[in-house]
Amino acid sequence: MAHPAQLGFQDAASPVMEELLYLHDHAMMVVFLISAFVLYIITLLITTPLTHTDTMDSQMVETVWTVLPAVILILIALPSLRILYLMDEISTPHMTIKAIGHQWYWSYEYTDYENMSFDSYMTPTQSLAPGTLRLLEVDHHTVIPTNSPTRVLITAEDVLHSWAVPALGIKTDAVPGRLNQTMFTASHPGLFFGQCSEICGANHSFMPIVVEATHLSAFETDQL
């Protein structure tokens, strides 16, 4: 869960989100090194008299500053493509949940169970229990087992929505008439909060998502 004045990402709760954090740190280190080098060059140009005019027309310098940025971009692009394919990989999920966006709430269907579906509305401020989060708590949590690959089929009934849970590394659009899918694995128990990330209307900010990850034994007991 995010906290006030937080500058970084939320703690990862899935292997995909851990990979995304590694990619972010990798890219930020490259950006930091480039920024430091450019600042160093600018400082030299300002403070050092220009005595070596031969560098003004140097084929070697032009070759280096053309090839080096391309190499840096490749070093960033290869890990990015790897994670992109990992996020799109859907293989042997243990369970499937269908999430349907409405104006302005979510409906869920557990397709592996018979007649198991519910609507998830945001809990009004006056109905919040002590210690719960305003504008993020819902009346029905989406319960999943930990360490079990879970597929989510996402669609919408009326306008564009987006099912997003930052701690799990998920953000998938819900498009009317189209069925998108994503997959995640919760690595530990807990409550993971998200919201609709598409500007879907006046009450766009009141479509929270709460994913509750529990141990498999507790999940089977609660569901059955």
CSV table of C-alpha atoms in Angstrom, one decimal:
chain,number,residue,atom,x,y,z
A,1,MET,CA,0.0,0.0,0.0
A,2,ALA,CA,1.3,3.5,-0.9
A,3,HIS,CA,1.9,6.0,1.9
A,4,PRO,CA,1.9,9.8,2.0
A,5,ALA,CA,4.8,11.5,0.2
A,6,GLN,CA,6.0,8.3,-1.3
A,7,LEU,CA,8.2,8.9,-4.3
A,8,GLY,CA,8.8,5.3,-5.5
A,9,PHE,CA,6.6,2.4,-6.5
A,10,GLN,CA,4.7,0.2,-4.1
A,11,ASP,CA,6.3,-2.9,-2.8
A,12,ALA,CA,6.0,-5.7,-5.4
A,13,ALA,CA,3.5,-8.5,-4.6
A,14,SER,CA,4.0,-10.5,-7.8
A,15,PRO,CA,7.0,-11.8,-9.8
A,16,VAL,CA,6.1,-9.5,-12.7
A,17,MET,CA,6.1,-6.4,-10.6
A,18,GLU,CA,9.5,-7.4,-9.2
A,19,GLU,CA,10.8,-7.6,-12.7
A,20,LEU,CA,9.3,-4.2,-13.5
A,21,LEU,CA,11.0,-2.7,-10.5
A,22,TYR,CA,14.3,-4.2,-11.6
A,23,LEU,CA,13.8,-2.6,-15.1
A,24,HIS,CA,13.0,0.7,-13.6
A,25,ASP,CA,16.1,0.7,-11.4
A,26,HIS,CA,18.2,-0.4,-14.4
A,27,ALA,CA,16.8,2.4,-16.6
A,28,MET,CA,17.2,5.0,-13.9
A,29,MET,CA,20.9,4.0,-13.4
A,30,VAL,CA,21.5,4.5,-17.1
A,31,VAL,CA,19.7,7.9,-17.0
A,32,PHE,CA,21.8,8.9,-13.9
A,33,LEU,CA,25.1,8.0,-15.6
A,34,ILE,CA,24.2,9.9,-18.8
A,35,SER,CA,23.0,12.9,-16.9
A,36,ALA,CA,26.2,13.0,-14.8
A,37,PHE,CA,28.4,12.6,-17.9
A,38,VAL,CA,26.5,15.4,-19.7
A,39,LEU,CA,26.8,17.7,-16.7
A,40,TYR,CA,30.5,17.0,-16.6
A,41,ILE,CA,31.0,17.9,-20.2
A,42,ILE,CA,29.0,21.1,-19.8
A,43,THR,CA,31.1,22.1,-16.8
A,44,LEU,CA,34.3,21.5,-18.8
A,45,LEU,CA,33.0,23.5,-21.8
A,46,ILE,CA,32.2,26.4,-19.5
A,47,THR,CA,35.3,26.4,-17.3
A,48,THR,CA,38.0,25.2,-19.7
A,49,PRO,CA,39.6,27.4,-22.5
A,50,LEU,CA,39.1,25.9,-26.0
A,51,THR,CA,42.6,25.0,-27.1
A,52,HIS,CA,42.1,21.7,-29.1
A,53,THR,CA,40.3,22.9,-32.2
A,54,ASP,CA,40.9,19.6,-33.9
A,55,THR,CA,38.0,18.0,-32.0
A,56,MET,CA,35.6,20.4,-33.8
A,57,ASP,CA,35.9,18.2,-37.0
A,58,SER,CA,36.7,14.7,-35.7
A,59,GLN,CA,35.2,11.7,-37.4
A,60,MET,CA,36.0,9.5,-34.5
A,61,VAL,CA,34.1,11.7,-32.0
A,62,GLU,CA,31.1,11.8,-34.3
A,63,THR,CA,31.2,8.0,-34.7
A,64,VAL,CA,31.3,7.5,-30.9
A,65,TRP,CA,28.5,9.8,-30.1
A,66,THR,CA,26.4,8.2,-32.8
A,67,VAL,CA,27.1,4.5,-31.9
A,68,LEU,CA,27.1,4.9,-28.1
A,69,PRO,CA,23.5,6.1,-27.7
A,70,ALA,CA,22.4,3.2,-30.0
A,71,VAL,CA,24.1,0.7,-27.7
A,72,ILE,CA,22.6,2.3,-24.6
A,73,LEU,CA,19.1,2.1,-26.1
A,74,ILE,CA,19.6,-1.6,-26.9
A,75,LEU,CA,20.7,-2.2,-23.3
A,76,ILE,CA,17.4,-0.7,-22.2
A,77,ALA,CA,15.2,-2.2,-24.9
A,78,LEU,CA,16.3,-5.9,-24.5
A,79,PRO,CA,15.2,-6.2,-20.8
A,80,SER,CA,12.0,-4.2,-21.6
A,81,LEU,CA,11.0,-6.6,-24.4
A,82,ARG,CA,11.7,-9.6,-22.2
A,83,ILE,CA,9.3,-8.3,-19.5
A,84,LEU,CA,6.8,-7.4,-22.1
A,85,TYR,CA,6.6,-11.0,-23.4
A,86,LEU,CA,6.5,-12.2,-19.8
A,87,MET,CA,3.5,-10.0,-19.1
A,88,ASP,CA,1.7,-11.3,-22.2
A,89,GLU,CA,2.4,-15.0,-21.4
A,90,ILE,CA,-0.7,-16.9,-20.5
A,91,SER,CA,0.0,-20.5,-19.6
A,92,THR,CA,-2.0,-23.0,-17.5
A,93,PRO,CA,-3.7,-20.7,-15.0
A,94,HIS,CA,-5.0,-22.4,-11.9
A,95,MET,CA,-8.1,-20.2,-11.9
A,96,THR,CA,-9.9,-17.6,-14.0
A,97,ILE,CA,-11.8,-14.5,-12.9
A,98,LYS,CA,-13.9,-12.3,-15.2
A,99,ALA,CA,-13.9,-8.6,-14.3
A,100,ILE,CA,-16.6,-6.5,-15.9
A,101,GLY,CA,-16.5,-2.7,-15.6
A,102,HIS,CA,-19.7,-0.7,-15.1
A,103,GLN,CA,-20.6,2.9,-14.4
A,104,TRP,CA,-19.3,3.0,-11.8
A,105,TYR,CA,-18.5,-0.3,-10.1
A,106,TRP,CA,-16.9,-3.7,-10.9
A,107,SER,CA,-18.6,-7.1,-11.3
A,108,TYR,CA,-16.7,-10.4,-10.8
A,109,GLU,CA,-17.4,-13.9,-12.0
A,110,TYR,CA,-15.4,-16.9,-10.8
A,111,THR,CA,-15.7,-19.0,-13.9
A,112,ASP,CA,-14.2,-22.2,-12.3
A,113,TYR,CA,-17.0,-22.2,-9.7
A,114,GLU,CA,-20.7,-22.6,-10.3
A,115,ASN,CA,-22.9,-19.5,-9.8
A,116,MET,CA,-20.2,-17.5,-8.1
A,117,SER,CA,-20.4,-13.8,-9.0
A,118,PHE,CA,-20.8,-10.5,-7.2
A,119,ASP,CA,-20.7,-6.8,-7.6
A,120,SER,CA,-18.0,-4.7,-5.9
A,121,TYR,CA,-19.0,-1.2,-4.9
A,122,MET,CA,-16.9,1.4,-3.1
A,123,THR,CA,-17.7,1.6,0.6
A,124,PRO,CA,-19.2,5.1,1.4
A,125,THR,CA,-17.2,7.2,3.8
A,126,GLN,CA,-19.9,7.1,6.5
A,127,SER,CA,-19.8,3.3,6.4
A,128,LEU,CA,-16.1,2.8,6.7
A,129,ALA,CA,-14.8,0.7,9.7
A,130,PRO,CA,-12.0,2.2,11.8
A,131,GLY,CA,-8.6,1.7,10.1
A,132,THR,CA,-10.0,1.2,6.5
A,133,LEU,CA,-9.0,3.4,3.6
A,134,ARG,CA,-11.3,6.0,2.2
A,135,LEU,CA,-12.1,5.8,-1.5
A,136,LEU,CA,-10.2,2.5,-1.7
A,137,GLU,CA,-12.2,0.1,0.4
A,138,VAL,CA,-15.0,-2.0,-1.3
A,139,ASP,CA,-17.9,-4.0,0.1
A,140,HIS,CA,-16.7,-7.3,-1.6
A,141,HIS,CA,-13.0,-8.2,-2.0
A,142,THR,CA,-11.7,-10.2,-5.0
A,143,VAL,CA,-10.2,-13.2,-3.1
A,144,ILE,CA,-7.4,-15.2,-4.8
A,145,PRO,CA,-5.0,-17.9,-3.5
A,146,THR,CA,-1.3,-17.1,-3.2
A,147,ASN,CA,1.3,-18.7,-5.4
A,148,SER,CA,-1.3,-19.7,-7.9
A,149,PRO,CA,-1.3,-18.3,-11.5
A,150,THR,CA,-4.6,-16.4,-11.9
A,151,ARG,CA,-6.0,-15.3,-15.2
A,152,VAL,CA,-8.3,-12.3,-15.3
A,153,LEU,CA,-10.6,-11.7,-18.2
A,154,ILE,CA,-11.5,-8.0,-18.4
A,155,THR,CA,-14.3,-6.3,-20.3
A,156,ALA,CA,-16.7,-3.5,-19.9
A,157,GLU,CA,-20.5,-3.1,-20.2
A,158,ASP,CA,-20.8,0.6,-21.1
A,159,VAL,CA,-17.7,2.7,-21.6
A,160,LEU,CA,-13.9,2.3,-21.4
A,161,HIS,CA,-12.5,1.3,-18.0
A,162,SER,CA,-9.1,0.0,-16.8
A,163,TRP,CA,-8.5,-2.7,-14.2
A,164,ALA,CA,-5.3,-1.7,-12.5
A,165,VAL,CA,-3.6,-3.0,-9.3
A,166,PRO,CA,-0.1,-1.4,-9.0
A,167,ALA,CA,1.3,-3.8,-6.4
A,168,LEU,CA,0.6,-6.8,-8.7
A,169,GLY,CA,1.9,-5.0,-11.8
A,170,ILE,CA,-1.4,-5.1,-13.6
A,171,LYS,CA,-3.1,-2.5,-15.8
A,172,THR,CA,-5.4,-3.8,-18.5
A,173,ASP,CA,-8.1,-1.8,-20.4
A,174,ALA,CA,-11.7,-2.9,-20.1
A,175,VAL,CA,-13.2,-2.3,-23.6
A,176,PRO,CA,-16.9,-2.9,-24.4
A,177,GLY,CA,-17.4,-5.8,-26.8
A,178,ARG,CA,-13.8,-6.9,-26.3
A,179,LEU,CA,-12.3,-9.5,-23.9
A,180,ASN,CA,-8.8,-8.7,-22.7
A,181,GLN,CA,-6.8,-11.0,-20.5
A,182,THR,CA,-3.9,-10.7,-18.1
A,183,MET,CA,-2.3,-13.0,-15.6
A,184,PHE,CA,-0.6,-12.6,-12.3
A,185,THR,CA,0.6,-14.6,-9.3
A,186,ALA,CA,0.4,-13.1,-5.8
A,187,SER,CA,3.6,-14.0,-4.0
A,188,HIS,CA,2.3,-13.4,-0.4
A,189,PRO,CA,-1.0,-12.9,1.4
A,190,GLY,CA,-2.4,-9.4,1.8
A,191,LEU,CA,-4.7,-6.7,0.6
A,192,PHE,CA,-3.8,-5.0,-2.7
A,193,PHE,CA,-5.6,-1.9,-3.7
A,194,GLY,CA,-6.2,-0.4,-7.2
A,195,GLN,CA,-8.5,1.8,-9.1
A,196,CYS,CA,-10.0,2.3,-12.5
A,197,SER,CA,-7.2,4.0,-14.5
A,198,GLU,CA,-9.3,5.1,-17.4
A,199,ILE,CA,-11.2,8.5,-17.4
A,200,CYS,CA,-14.5,6.8,-17.7
A,201,GLY,CA,-16.9,9.5,-16.5
A,202,ALA,CA,-18.0,11.7,-13.6
A,203,ASN,CA,-17.5,8.9,-11.0
A,204,HIS,CA,-14.3,7.6,-12.5
A,205,SER,CA,-12.4,7.9,-9.2
A,206,PHE,CA,-14.9,5.9,-7.3
A,207,MET,CA,-14.2,2.5,-8.9
A,208,PRO,CA,-11.7,1.0,-6.4
A,209,ILE,CA,-10.4,-2.5,-6.7
A,210,VAL,CA,-9.3,-4.7,-3.7
A,211,VAL,CA,-7.6,-8.0,-4.3
A,212,GLU,CA,-7.3,-10.1,-1.2
A,213,ALA,CA,-4.7,-12.9,-1.4
A,214,THR,CA,-5.0,-15.7,1.0
A,215,HIS,CA,-3.4,-19.2,1.5
A,216,LEU,CA,-4.8,-21.9,-0.7
A,217,SER,CA,-6.3,-23.8,2.2
A,218,ALA,CA,-8.1,-20.7,3.5
A,219,PHE,CA,-9.3,-19.8,0.0
A,220,GLU,CA,-10.8,-23.3,-0.6
A,221,THR,CA,-12.5,-23.2,2.8
A,222,ASP,CA,-14.0,-19.7,2.2
A,223,GLN,CA,-15.1,-20.5,-1.3
A,224,LEU,CA,-16.5,-23.9,-0.8
